[in-house]
PDB file of C-alpha atoms in Angstrom:
ATOM      1  CA  MET A   1      39.298  34.842  43.343  1.00 42.00           C
ATOM      2  CA  LYS A   2      36.283  36.997  42.147  1.00 48.00           C
ATOM      3  CA  ILE A   3      38.345  39.379  40.456  1.00 50.00           C
ATOM      4  CA  LYS A   4      40.093  37.317  38.757  1.00 48.00           C
ATOM      5  CA  ASN A   5      36.958  35.314  37.829  1.00 49.00           C
ATOM      6  CA  LEU A   6      35.356  38.873  36.659  1.00 44.00           C
ATOM      7  CA  LEU A   7      38.523  39.797  34.539  1.00 42.00           C
ATOM      8  CA  SER A   8      38.418  36.248  32.784  1.00 47.00           C
ATOM      9  CA  VAL A   9      34.979  37.071  31.778  1.00 40.00           C
ATOM     10  CA  VAL A  10      35.978  40.761  30.800  1.00 41.00           C
ATOM     11  CA  PHE A  11      38.413  39.538  28.754  1.00 40.00           C
ATOM     12  CA  ALA A  12      36.078  36.301  27.331  1.00 42.00           C
ATOM     13  CA  VAL A  13      34.189  39.378  26.077  1.00 40.00           C
ATOM     14  CA  ALA A  14      36.326  41.555  24.527  1.00 41.00           C
ATOM     15  CA  LEU A  15      37.264  38.420  22.886  1.00 39.00           C
ATOM     16  CA  SER A  16      33.795  37.465  21.471  1.00 41.00           C
ATOM     17  CA  ALA A  17      33.752  41.389  20.560  1.00 39.00           C
ATOM     18  CA  SER A  18      36.695  40.964  18.376  1.00 39.00           C
ATOM     19  CA  THR A  19      35.832  38.195  16.477  1.00 40.00           C
ATOM     20  CA  PHE A  20      32.280  39.460  15.604  1.00 41.00           C
ATOM     21  CA  ALA A  21      33.797  42.999  14.670  1.00 48.00           C
ATOM     22  CA  GLN A  22      34.902  43.659  10.945  1.00 61.00           C
ATOM     23  CA  SER A  23      37.952  41.630  10.790  1.00 66.00           C
ATOM     24  CA  ASN A  24      41.197  43.407  10.280  1.00 67.00           C
ATOM     25  CA  LEU A  25      39.233  47.020  10.095  1.00 66.00           C
ATOM     26  CA  LEU A  26      42.109  48.763  12.123  1.00 69.00           C
ATOM     27  CA  ASN A  27      44.731  47.116  10.815  1.00 69.00           C
ATOM     28  CA  SER A  28      44.083  47.295   6.678  1.00 70.00           C
ATOM     29  CA  LYS A  29      46.447  49.023   4.656  1.00 64.00           C
ATOM     30  CA  THR A  30      44.225  48.765   1.697  1.00 72.00           C
ATOM     31  CA  PRO A  31      40.359  48.330   1.248  1.00 70.00           C
ATOM     32  CA  ASP A  32      41.432  44.754   0.381  1.00 67.00           C
ATOM     33  CA  GLU A  33      42.373  43.633   2.897  1.00 65.00           C
ATOM     34  CA  ILE A  34      39.126  44.857   5.181  1.00 68.00           C
ATOM     35  CA  GLY A  35      36.646  41.761   6.479  1.00 65.00           C
ATOM     36  CA  LYS A  36      39.820  39.384   5.881  1.00 69.00           C
ATOM     37  CA  LYS A  37      41.500  37.606   9.140  1.00 67.00           C
ATOM     38  CA  THR A  38      45.016  37.485  10.104  1.00 66.00           C
ATOM     39  CA  PRO A  39      46.967  34.172  10.419  1.00 67.00           C
ATOM     40  CA  ALA A  40      46.229  34.568  13.806  1.00 64.00           C
ATOM     41  CA  GLN A  41      42.680  34.933  14.252  1.00 64.00           C
ATOM     42  CA  LEU A  42      42.348  31.968  11.899  1.00 60.00           C
ATOM     43  CA  ILE A  43      44.357  29.543  14.065  1.00 60.00           C
ATOM     44  CA  SER A  44      42.358  31.010  17.110  1.00 59.00           C
ATOM     45  CA  ASP A  45      38.993  31.079  15.356  1.00 62.00           C
ATOM     46  CA  ASN A  46      36.393  28.302  16.705  1.00 63.00           C
ATOM     47  CA  ASP A  47      33.416  30.140  15.323  1.00 73.00           C
ATOM     48  CA  LYS A  48      30.336  27.952  15.404  1.00 83.00           C
ATOM     49  CA  PRO A  49      26.229  28.584  15.931  1.00 88.00           C
ATOM     50  CA  LEU A  50      25.663  27.282  19.355  1.00 88.00           C
ATOM     51  CA  PRO A  51      24.662  23.141  18.870  1.00 90.00           C
ATOM     52  CA  TYR A  52      20.945  22.580  20.001  1.00 91.00           C
ATOM     53  CA  GLY A  53      21.642  19.940  23.031  1.00 87.00           C
ATOM     54  CA  TYR A  54      19.448  17.020  22.493  1.00 90.00           C
ATOM     55  CA  VAL A  55      15.994  16.471  23.614  1.00 91.00           C
ATOM     56  CA  HIS A  56      14.472  13.166  24.032  1.00 91.00           C
ATOM     57  CA  ASP A  57      10.819  12.853  23.558  1.00 91.00           C
ATOM     58  CA  ARG A  58      10.332  11.648  26.490  1.00 92.00           C
ATOM     59  CA  ASP A  59      11.466  15.136  28.257  1.00 92.00           C
ATOM     60  CA  VAL A  60       8.942  16.862  26.053  1.00 92.00           C
ATOM     61  CA  LEU A  61       6.162  17.198  28.838  1.00 89.00           C
ATOM     62  CA  MET A  62       3.876  18.962  26.331  1.00 89.00           C
ATOM     63  CA  GLY A  63       4.342  20.825  22.991  1.00 92.00           C
ATOM     64  CA  LYS A  64       2.434  22.935  20.239  1.00 94.00           C
ATOM     65  CA  THR A  65       3.420  23.666  17.001  1.00 96.00           C
ATOM     66  CA  ILE A  66       3.203  27.283  15.780  1.00 96.00           C
ATOM     67  CA  TRP A  67       2.979  29.923  12.441  1.00 97.00           C
ATOM     68  CA  GLU A  68       3.749  33.517  12.674  1.00 97.00           C
ATOM     69  CA  PHE A  69       3.927  36.119   9.953  1.00 97.00           C
ATOM     70  CA  VAL A  70       7.391  38.439  10.377  1.00 97.00           C
ATOM     71  CA  ASP A  71       6.390  41.954   8.931  1.00 96.00           C
ATOM     72  CA  VAL A  72       9.728  43.340   7.673  1.00 95.00           C
ATOM     73  CA  ASP A  73       8.077  46.745   7.841  1.00 94.00           C
ATOM     74  CA  GLU A  74       8.108  46.725  11.895  1.00 94.00           C
ATOM     75  CA  ARG A  75      10.937  48.743  13.187  1.00 93.00           C
ATOM     76  CA  ILE A  76      12.303  45.620  15.312  1.00 94.00           C
ATOM     77  CA  ASN A  77      12.436  43.431  12.050  1.00 95.00           C
ATOM     78  CA  PHE A  78      14.353  46.233   9.941  1.00 95.00           C
ATOM     79  CA  PRO A  79      17.564  44.045  10.307  1.00 93.00           C
ATOM     80  CA  LEU A  80      16.203  41.420   8.456  1.00 94.00           C
ATOM     81  CA  TYR A  81      15.101  43.342   5.496  1.00 94.00           C
ATOM     82  CA  TYR A  82      17.900  45.841   5.149  1.00 92.00           C
ATOM     83  CA  PRO A  83      20.053  46.283   3.358  1.00 91.00           C
ATOM     84  CA  ILE A  84      17.856  46.209   0.126  1.00 88.00           C
ATOM     85  CA  ASP A  85      20.533  48.188  -2.029  1.00 83.00           C
ATOM     86  CA  THR A  86      23.763  46.698  -1.754  1.00 80.00           C
ATOM     87  CA  ALA A  87      25.761  48.705  -4.503  1.00 77.00           C
ATOM     88  CA  PHE A  88      26.615  51.002  -1.073  1.00 78.00           C
ATOM     89  CA  VAL A  89      27.142  48.998   1.439  1.00 81.00           C
ATOM     90  CA  GLY A  90      30.305  46.810   2.152  1.00 77.00           C
ATOM     91  CA  LYS A  91      30.427  42.998   0.937  1.00 79.00           C
ATOM     92  CA  GLU A  92      29.942  41.452   4.525  1.00 80.00           C
ATOM     93  CA  ARG A  93      26.449  43.264   4.836  1.00 86.00           C
ATOM     94  CA  ARG A  94      23.120  41.806   3.030  1.00 90.00           C
ATOM     95  CA  SER A  95      20.211  41.368   3.738  1.00 94.00           C
ATOM     96  CA  LEU A  96      18.112  37.577   5.097  1.00 96.00           C
ATOM     97  CA  PHE A  97      16.596  37.354   1.684  1.00 95.00           C
ATOM     98  CA  ASP A  98      20.220  37.755  -0.124  1.00 94.00           C
ATOM     99  CA  VAL A  99      21.568  35.544   2.164  1.00 95.00           C
ATOM    100  CA  LEU A 100      18.857  32.420   1.305  1.00 96.00           C
ATOM    101  CA  VAL A 101      18.724  33.254  -2.233  1.00 94.00           C
ATOM    102  CA  LYS A 102      22.600  33.505  -3.018  1.00 93.00           C
ATOM    103  CA  ASN A 103      23.243  30.328  -1.188  1.00 95.00           C
ATOM    104  CA  ILE A 104      20.191  28.427  -2.896  1.00 94.00           C
ATOM    105  CA  LYS A 105      21.995  29.193  -6.611  1.00 92.00           C
ATOM    106  CA  ASN A 106      25.230  28.429  -5.452  1.00 92.00           C
ATOM    107  CA  GLY A 107      24.122  24.650  -4.218  1.00 92.00           C
ATOM    108  CA  LYS A 108      25.106  25.192  -0.056  1.00 94.00           C
ATOM    109  CA  ILE A 109      21.111  25.616   0.869  1.00 95.00           C
ATOM    110  CA  THR A 110      19.741  21.961  -0.280  1.00 94.00           C
ATOM    111  CA  GLU A 111      16.685  21.571   2.211  1.00 96.00           C
ATOM    112  CA  VAL A 112      14.436  23.960   0.236  1.00 96.00           C
ATOM    113  CA  TYR A 113      10.850  22.642  -0.061  1.00 96.00           C
ATOM    114  CA  ALA A 114       7.479  24.078  -1.698  1.00 94.00           C
ATOM    115  CA  ASP A 115       5.277  23.689   1.195  1.00 95.00           C
ATOM    116  CA  ASP A 116       5.773  23.743   5.502  1.00 94.00           C
ATOM    117  CA  TYR A 117       5.501  20.124   6.272  1.00 95.00           C
ATOM    118  CA  PHE A 118       8.829  19.510   3.983  1.00 95.00           C
ATOM    119  CA  ASN A 119       6.865  17.044   1.638  1.00 95.00           C
ATOM    120  CA  THR A 120       7.871  18.582  -1.947  1.00 94.00           C
ATOM    121  CA  LYS A 121      11.679  19.342  -2.218  1.00 94.00           C
ATOM    122  CA  LYS A 122      12.427  22.209  -4.561  1.00 92.00           C
ATOM    123  CA  THR A 123      15.912  23.303  -6.696  1.00 90.00           C
ATOM    124  CA  PHE A 124      16.385  26.726  -8.242  1.00 88.00           C
ATOM    125  CA  LYS A 125      15.670  25.665 -11.431  1.00 88.00           C
ATOM    126  CA  ASP A 126      12.084  25.265 -10.231  1.00 88.00           C
ATOM    127  CA  MET A 127      11.203  28.431  -8.867  1.00 88.00           C
ATOM    128  CA  GLU A 128      13.672  30.571 -11.457  1.00 85.00           C
ATOM    129  CA  SER A 129      10.810  32.085 -13.105  1.00 82.00           C
ATOM    130  CA  SER A 130       9.092  33.485  -9.655  1.00 85.00           C
ATOM    131  CA  PHE A 131      12.487  34.892  -9.675  1.00 86.00           C
ATOM    132  CA  THR A 132      13.261  36.289 -13.177  1.00 84.00           C
ATOM    133  CA  TYR A 133      10.341  37.682 -15.546  1.00 81.00           C
ATOM    134  CA  VAL A 134      10.944  38.857 -18.931  1.00 80.00           C
ATOM    135  CA  ASP A 135       8.609  39.712 -21.112  1.00 78.00           C
ATOM    136  CA  THR A 136       8.496  41.833 -24.816  1.00 79.00           C
ATOM    137  CA  ILE A 137       6.435  45.284 -24.754  1.00 76.00           C
ATOM    138  CA  ASP A 138       4.263  46.335 -26.582  1.00 78.00           C
ATOM    139  CA  ALA A 139       6.492  48.628 -28.791  1.00 79.00           C
ATOM    140  CA  GLY A 140       8.525  45.238 -29.370  1.00 74.00           C
ATOM    141  CA  LYS A 141       5.824  43.773 -30.239  1.00 77.00           C
ATOM    142  CA  ASP A 142       4.782  46.107 -33.115  1.00 79.00           C
ATOM    143  CA  GLU A 143       8.466  46.045 -34.037  1.00 75.00           C
ATOM    144  CA  ILE A 144       8.234  42.309 -34.726  1.00 76.00           C
ATOM    145  CA  ASN A 145       5.292  42.173 -36.587  1.00 79.00           C
ATOM    146  CA  ASN A 146       5.830  45.334 -39.054  1.00 79.00           C
ATOM    147  CA  TYR A 147       9.264  42.952 -39.463  1.00 78.00           C
ATOM    148  CA  TYR A 148       8.076  39.904 -38.817  1.00 77.00           C
ATOM    149  CA  ASP A 149      10.165  37.933 -41.507  1.00 78.00           C
ATOM    150  CA  ASP A 150      13.392  39.506 -40.779  1.00 74.00           C
ATOM    151  CA  TYR A 151      12.905  38.303 -37.168  1.00 73.00           C
ATOM    152  CA  LYS A 152      12.426  35.151 -37.910  1.00 77.00           C
ATOM    153  CA  SER A 153      15.385  34.383 -40.668  1.00 79.00           C
ATOM    154  CA  GLY A 154      17.409  36.122 -37.960  1.00 78.00           C
ATOM    155  CA  LYS A 155      18.348  38.683 -39.768  1.00 78.00           C
ATOM    156  CA  LYS A 156      17.254  41.263 -36.948  1.00 79.00           C
ATOM    157  CA  VAL A 157      17.555  40.871 -33.580  1.00 77.00           C
ATOM    158  CA  LEU A 158      15.328  42.318 -31.078  1.00 79.00           C
ATOM    159  CA  ASP A 159      16.692  45.927 -29.239  1.00 73.00           C
ATOM    160  CA  PRO A 160      16.856  45.113 -25.435  1.00 74.00           C
ATOM    161  CA  GLN A 161      14.961  48.096 -25.210  1.00 78.00           C
ATOM    162  CA  PHE A 162      11.621  46.321 -25.970  1.00 74.00           C
ATOM    163  CA  ILE A 163      12.298  43.930 -23.471  1.00 81.00           C
ATOM    164  CA  ASN A 164      10.816  44.380 -19.605  1.00 78.00           C
ATOM    165  CA  LYS A 165      12.989  42.224 -17.611  1.00 80.00           C
ATOM    166  CA  LYS A 166      12.413  42.014 -13.719  1.00 82.00           C
ATOM    167  CA  GLU A 167      14.209  41.061 -10.812  1.00 84.00           C
ATOM    168  CA  LEU A 168      13.356  39.572  -7.707  1.00 87.00           C
ATOM    169  CA  ASP A 169      14.925  41.109  -4.945  1.00 89.00           C
ATOM    170  CA  ALA A 170      14.883  42.269  -1.331  1.00 90.00           C
ATOM    171  CA  SER A 171      13.187  45.525  -1.620  1.00 90.00           C
ATOM    172  CA  TYR A 172       9.786  43.657  -2.835  1.00 92.00           C
ATOM    173  CA  ILE A 173       9.768  40.998   0.505  1.00 93.00           C
ATOM    174  CA  SER A 174       6.758  42.032   2.288  1.00 93.00           C
ATOM    175  CA  GLY A 175       7.977  39.494   5.558  1.00 96.00           C
ATOM    176  CA  TYR A 176       8.351  35.926   6.204  1.00 97.00           C
ATOM    177  CA  LYS A 177       6.480  32.883   7.795  1.00 97.00           C
ATOM    178  CA  ILE A 178       8.451  31.041  10.672  1.00 97.00           C
ATOM    179  CA  LYS A 179       7.493  27.898  11.563  1.00 97.00           C
ATOM    180  CA  GLY A 180       8.599  26.902  15.447  1.00 97.00           C
ATOM    181  CA  TYR A 181       7.741  24.467  17.981  1.00 96.00           C
ATOM    182  CA  TRP A 182       7.357  25.575  21.783  1.00 95.00           C
ATOM    183  CA  TYR A 183       7.651  23.115  24.030  1.00 94.00           C
ATOM    184  CA  PHE A 184       8.089  22.483  27.912  1.00 92.00           C
ATOM    185  CA  ASP A 185      11.343  20.457  28.879  1.00 91.00           C
ATOM    186  CA  LYS A 186      10.503  18.389  31.884  1.00 88.00           C
ATOM    187  CA  ARG A 187      14.039  17.626  32.811  1.00 89.00           C
ATOM    188  CA  GLN A 188      15.063  21.529  32.669  1.00 88.00           C
ATOM    189  CA  GLY A 189      11.669  22.600  33.772  1.00 86.00           C
ATOM    190  CA  GLU A 190      11.141  25.243  31.681  1.00 88.00           C
ATOM    191  CA  LEU A 191       9.054  26.337  28.421  1.00 91.00           C
ATOM    192  CA  LYS A 192      11.608  26.265  25.297  1.00 93.00           C
ATOM    193  CA  TYR A 193      10.971  27.172  21.599  1.00 95.00           C
ATOM    194  CA  ARG A 194      12.840  25.738  18.575  1.00 96.00           C
ATOM    195  CA  LEU A 195      12.510  26.796  14.805  1.00 97.00           C
ATOM    196  CA  LEU A 196      11.588  24.497  12.500  1.00 97.00           C
ATOM    197  CA  ALA A 197      11.887  26.531   9.077  1.00 97.00           C
ATOM    198  CA  LEU A 198      11.033  29.955   7.300  1.00 96.00           C
ATOM    199  CA  CYS A 199      10.213  31.281   4.230  1.00 97.00           C
ATOM    200  CA  PRO A 200      10.268  34.631   2.188  1.00 96.00           C
ATOM    201  CA  VAL A 201       6.665  36.274   1.355  1.00 96.00           C
ATOM    202  CA  THR A 202       6.570  37.942  -1.719  1.00 93.00           C
ATOM    203  CA  PRO A 203       4.999  38.988  -4.807  1.00 90.00           C
ATOM    204  CA  GLU A 204       6.381  36.813  -7.999  1.00 85.00           C
ATOM    205  CA  ALA A 205       8.826  38.488 -10.416  1.00 84.00           C
ATOM    206  CA  ARG A 206       6.383  39.500 -12.775  1.00 81.00           C
ATOM    207  CA  ASP A 207       4.023  41.357 -10.407  1.00 83.00           C
ATOM    208  CA  ALA A 208       7.041  43.438  -8.639  1.00 82.00           C
ATOM    209  CA  GLY A 209       6.431  46.848  -7.761  1.00 77.00           C
ATOM    210  CA  ASN A 210       2.700  46.149  -7.536  1.00 80.00           C
ATOM    211  CA  ASP A 211       1.285  47.257  -4.431  1.00 78.00           C
ATOM    212  CA  LYS A 212      -1.770  45.336  -5.171  1.00 81.00           C
ATOM    213  CA  ALA A 213      -0.099  42.022  -6.463  1.00 83.00           C
ATOM    214  CA  ASP A 214      -0.695  38.929  -4.393  1.00 88.00           C
ATOM    215  CA  VAL A 215       1.697  37.276  -2.875  1.00 91.00           C
ATOM    216  CA  ILE A 216       3.426  33.717  -2.404  1.00 91.00           C
ATOM    217  CA  ASP A 217       5.100  31.769  -0.108  1.00 94.00           C
ATOM    218  CA  LEU A 218       8.144  31.565  -2.495  1.00 94.00           C
ATOM    219  CA  PHE A 219       9.899  28.626  -0.719  1.00 95.00           C
ATOM    220  CA  TRP A 220      10.692  26.840   2.706  1.00 97.00           C
ATOM    221  CA  VAL A 221      13.848  26.083   4.292  1.00 97.00           C
ATOM    222  CA  TYR A 222      14.489  23.822   6.669  1.00 97.00           C
ATOM    223  CA  PHE A 223      16.385  25.906   9.611  1.00 97.00           C
ATOM    224  CA  PRO A 224      18.628  24.225  11.258  1.00 96.00           C
ATOM    225  CA  SER A 225      20.206  22.816   7.801  1.00 96.00           C
ATOM    226  CA  ILE A 226      21.080  26.537   7.545  1.00 96.00           C
ATOM    227  CA  ARG A 227      22.815  27.260  10.774  1.00 96.00           C
ATOM    228  CA  ASP A 228      26.012  27.182   9.921  1.00 94.00           C
ATOM    229  CA  ILE A 229      25.298  29.771   6.943  1.00 95.00           C
ATOM    230  CA  LEU A 230      23.313  32.376   8.714  1.00 96.00           C
ATOM    231  CA  HIS A 231      26.198  32.424  11.372  1.00 93.00           C
ATOM    232  CA  GLU A 232      28.280  33.411   9.221  1.00 90.00           C
ATOM    233  CA  SER A 233      25.775  36.068   7.669  1.00 91.00           C
ATOM    234  CA  LYS A 234      25.452  39.040  10.184  1.00 90.00           C
ATOM    235  CA  ALA A 235      22.813  41.345  10.363  1.00 91.00           C
ATOM    236  CA  PHE A 236      23.182  44.833  11.208  1.00 89.00           C
ATOM    237  CA  ASN A 237      23.558  45.992  15.557  1.00 87.00           C
ATOM    238  CA  ASP A 238      22.353  48.980  15.708  1.00 85.00           C
ATOM    239  CA  LYS A 239      23.179  50.045  19.284  1.00 85.00           C
ATOM    240  CA  ASN A 240      27.024  48.574  18.418  1.00 85.00           C
ATOM    241  CA  SER A 241      28.194  48.296  15.264  1.00 81.00           C
ATOM    242  CA  ALA A 242      31.619  46.369  16.137  1.00 79.00           C
ATOM    243  CA  MET A 243      29.267  43.665  17.235  1.00 83.00           C
ATOM    244  CA  PRO A 244      27.137  42.435  14.660  1.00 84.00           C
ATOM    245  CA  ILE A 245      24.633  40.143  15.250  1.00 90.00           C
ATOM    246  CA  THR A 246      24.296  36.879  13.267  1.00 92.00           C
ATOM    247  CA  PHE A 247      21.026  36.229  11.934  1.00 96.00           C
ATOM    248  CA  ASP A 248      20.812  32.589  13.784  1.00 96.00           C
ATOM    249  CA  HIS A 249      21.216  34.454  16.570  1.00 94.00           C
ATOM    250  CA  LEU A 250      18.875  36.839  16.119  1.00 95.00           C
ATOM    251  CA  LEU A 251      15.915  34.389  14.786  1.00 96.00           C
ATOM    252  CA  ASN A 252      17.204  31.641  17.496  1.00 95.00           C
ATOM    253  CA  SER A 253      16.858  34.339  20.316  1.00 94.00           C
ATOM    254  CA  ARG A 254      13.119  35.392  18.597  1.00 94.00           C
ATOM    255  CA  ARG A 255      14.618  39.039  18.194  1.00 93.00           C
ATOM    256  CA  PHE A 256      12.160  39.812  15.919  1.00 94.00           C
ATOM    257  CA  SER A 257       8.294  40.384  16.407  1.00 95.00           C
ATOM    258  CA  GLY A 258       5.672  37.863  15.122  1.00 95.00           C
ATOM    259  CA  GLU A 259       2.169  37.384  14.634  1.00 96.00           C
ATOM    260  CA  ILE A 260       0.285  34.047  15.106  1.00 96.00           C
ATOM    261  CA  TYR A 261      -1.500  32.877  11.892  1.00 96.00           C
ATOM    262  CA  LYS A 262      -1.960  29.659  12.581  1.00 96.00           C
ATOM    263  CA  GLU A 263      -1.569  26.527  15.152  1.00 96.00           C
ATOM    264  CA  GLU A 264      -1.869  22.874  14.825  1.00 95.00           C
ATOM    265  CA  ASN A 265      -5.404  21.679  15.810  1.00 93.00           C
ATOM    266  CA  VAL A 266      -8.052  19.389  14.965  1.00 94.00           C
ATOM    267  CA  TYR A 267      -9.127  20.719  11.661  1.00 94.00           C
ATOM    268  CA  GLY A 268      -6.438  20.207   9.888  1.00 92.00           C
ATOM    269  CA  ASP A 269      -3.995  22.640  11.166  1.00 93.00           C
ATOM    270  CA  ARG A 270      -6.580  25.435   9.696  1.00 94.00           C
ATOM    271  CA  ALA A 271      -5.422  29.113   9.815  1.00 95.00           C
ATOM    272  CA  ILE A 272      -7.284  31.952  12.347  1.00 95.00           C
ATOM    273  CA  GLU A 273      -8.358  33.553   8.839  1.00 93.00           C
ATOM    274  CA  GLN A 274     -10.625  30.390   8.073  1.00 93.00           C
ATOM    275  CA  TYR A 275     -12.681  30.957  11.256  1.00 92.00           C
ATOM    276  CA  MET A 276     -12.219  34.175  12.284  1.00 91.00           C
ATOM    277  CA  LYS A 277     -13.296  35.746   8.493  1.00 89.00           C
ATOM    278  CA  ASP A 278     -13.480  39.113   7.160  1.00 84.00           C
ATOM    279  CA  ASN A 279     -12.561  40.726  10.552  1.00 88.00           C
ATOM    280  CA  SER A 280      -9.074  41.377  11.334  1.00 90.00           C
ATOM    281  CA  GLN A 281      -9.510  42.765  14.572  1.00 93.00           C
ATOM    282  CA  ASN A 282     -10.942  39.202  15.809  1.00 94.00           C
ATOM    283  CA  GLN A 283      -8.087  37.426  13.958  1.00 94.00           C
ATOM    284  CA  LEU A 284      -5.238  39.561  15.770  1.00 93.00           C
ATOM    285  CA  MET A 285      -7.279  39.205  19.084  1.00 94.00           C
ATOM    286  CA  GLU A 286      -7.297  35.088  18.369  1.00 94.00           C
ATOM    287  CA  SER A 287      -3.372  35.573  17.801  1.00 95.00           C
ATOM    288  CA  GLU A 288      -2.925  36.869  20.617  1.00 94.00           C
ATOM    289  CA  ARG A 289      -5.154  34.147  22.906  1.00 94.00           C
ATOM    290  CA  VAL A 290      -2.961  31.418  21.306  1.00 94.00           C
ATOM    291  CA  LYS A 291       0.492  33.685  22.856  1.00 93.00           C
ATOM    292  CA  GLU A 292      -1.294  33.502  26.387  1.00 93.00           C
ATOM    293  CA  LYS A 293      -1.950  29.952  26.157  1.00 91.00           C
ATOM    294  CA  ILE A 294       1.500  29.207  24.966  1.00 90.00           C
ATOM    295  CA  ARG A 295       2.777  31.771  27.888  1.00 88.00           C
ATOM    296  CA  SER A 296       0.309  29.288  30.159  1.00 87.00           C
ATOM    297  CA  PHE A 297       2.141  26.015  29.820  1.00 82.00           C
ATOM    298  CA  GLU A 298       5.188  26.708  31.993  1.00 80.00           C
ATOM    299  CA  SER A 299       2.904  28.047  34.671  1.00 81.00           C
ATOM    300  CA  ASP A 300       0.263  25.307  34.275  1.00 79.00           C
ATOM    301  CA  MET A 301       3.385  22.765  35.367  1.00 76.00           C
ATOM    302  CA  TRP A 302       3.765  24.203  38.923  1.00 74.00           C
ATOM    303  CA  ASN A 303      -0.038  24.518  39.874  1.00 69.00           C
ATOM    304  CA  TYR A 304      -0.867  21.480  41.173  1.00 58.00           C
TER     305      TYR A 304
END
């Protein structure tokens, strides 16, 4: 009986591996067939993100909202950042930033906000100036001044070489801000985490490429509303390329490194840098103190 159970588990794992691998890779006769599932796969495919269980308010014995910054320069966070150049990779490989922006543009992601409290909604049109910057270079301005009447009348059109156009892409991402909720579920007797929102942190398009430029919160996305989209998009698995990780799985399982920069508090949810000023070491120690306080939630519940 145990052998049968073991075989069934192995078969289930093998089946899941085949569904997560690049579809039809070994059976394709032309490159166009790579990534396309067979009719049999489509019939048997029931690939959905693991649904969250219902949590009643009475079951939350203790909870705390925290904000973290995920630095994409850290190696563990590379799956969120790469690939930044999509010209030399397959269509199925995209960075988290590309997935978010693409689906905001095509209207599949609608729960986009200007702040992390979801007070003001934003559309791509509202953010377009942050993504694209178009300006005339000095040589172009001189050209217009020299032939002002011709340009004004429409006889001449400014040559594209005099126009500087910058597009914000994944290569300019500094990191992601993540808002989440730690809570102790008294029904199950354990500490749990629920991701609520995420936000790309980048310079504006006009400052793209300037290392000293200030970064902004580009937009906040309500995470539960985009789980299906993130489940369809895969992050690279460095240990086994036959089983890529979905962005939904990667984020929900906290397979990233983040530094706490704020927790909800009586002072209007002020950030750590507001009361630990001009001292990065103290800010880091305060972040670790908040993290340790959250870790103590669970052990404190079992102390009498």
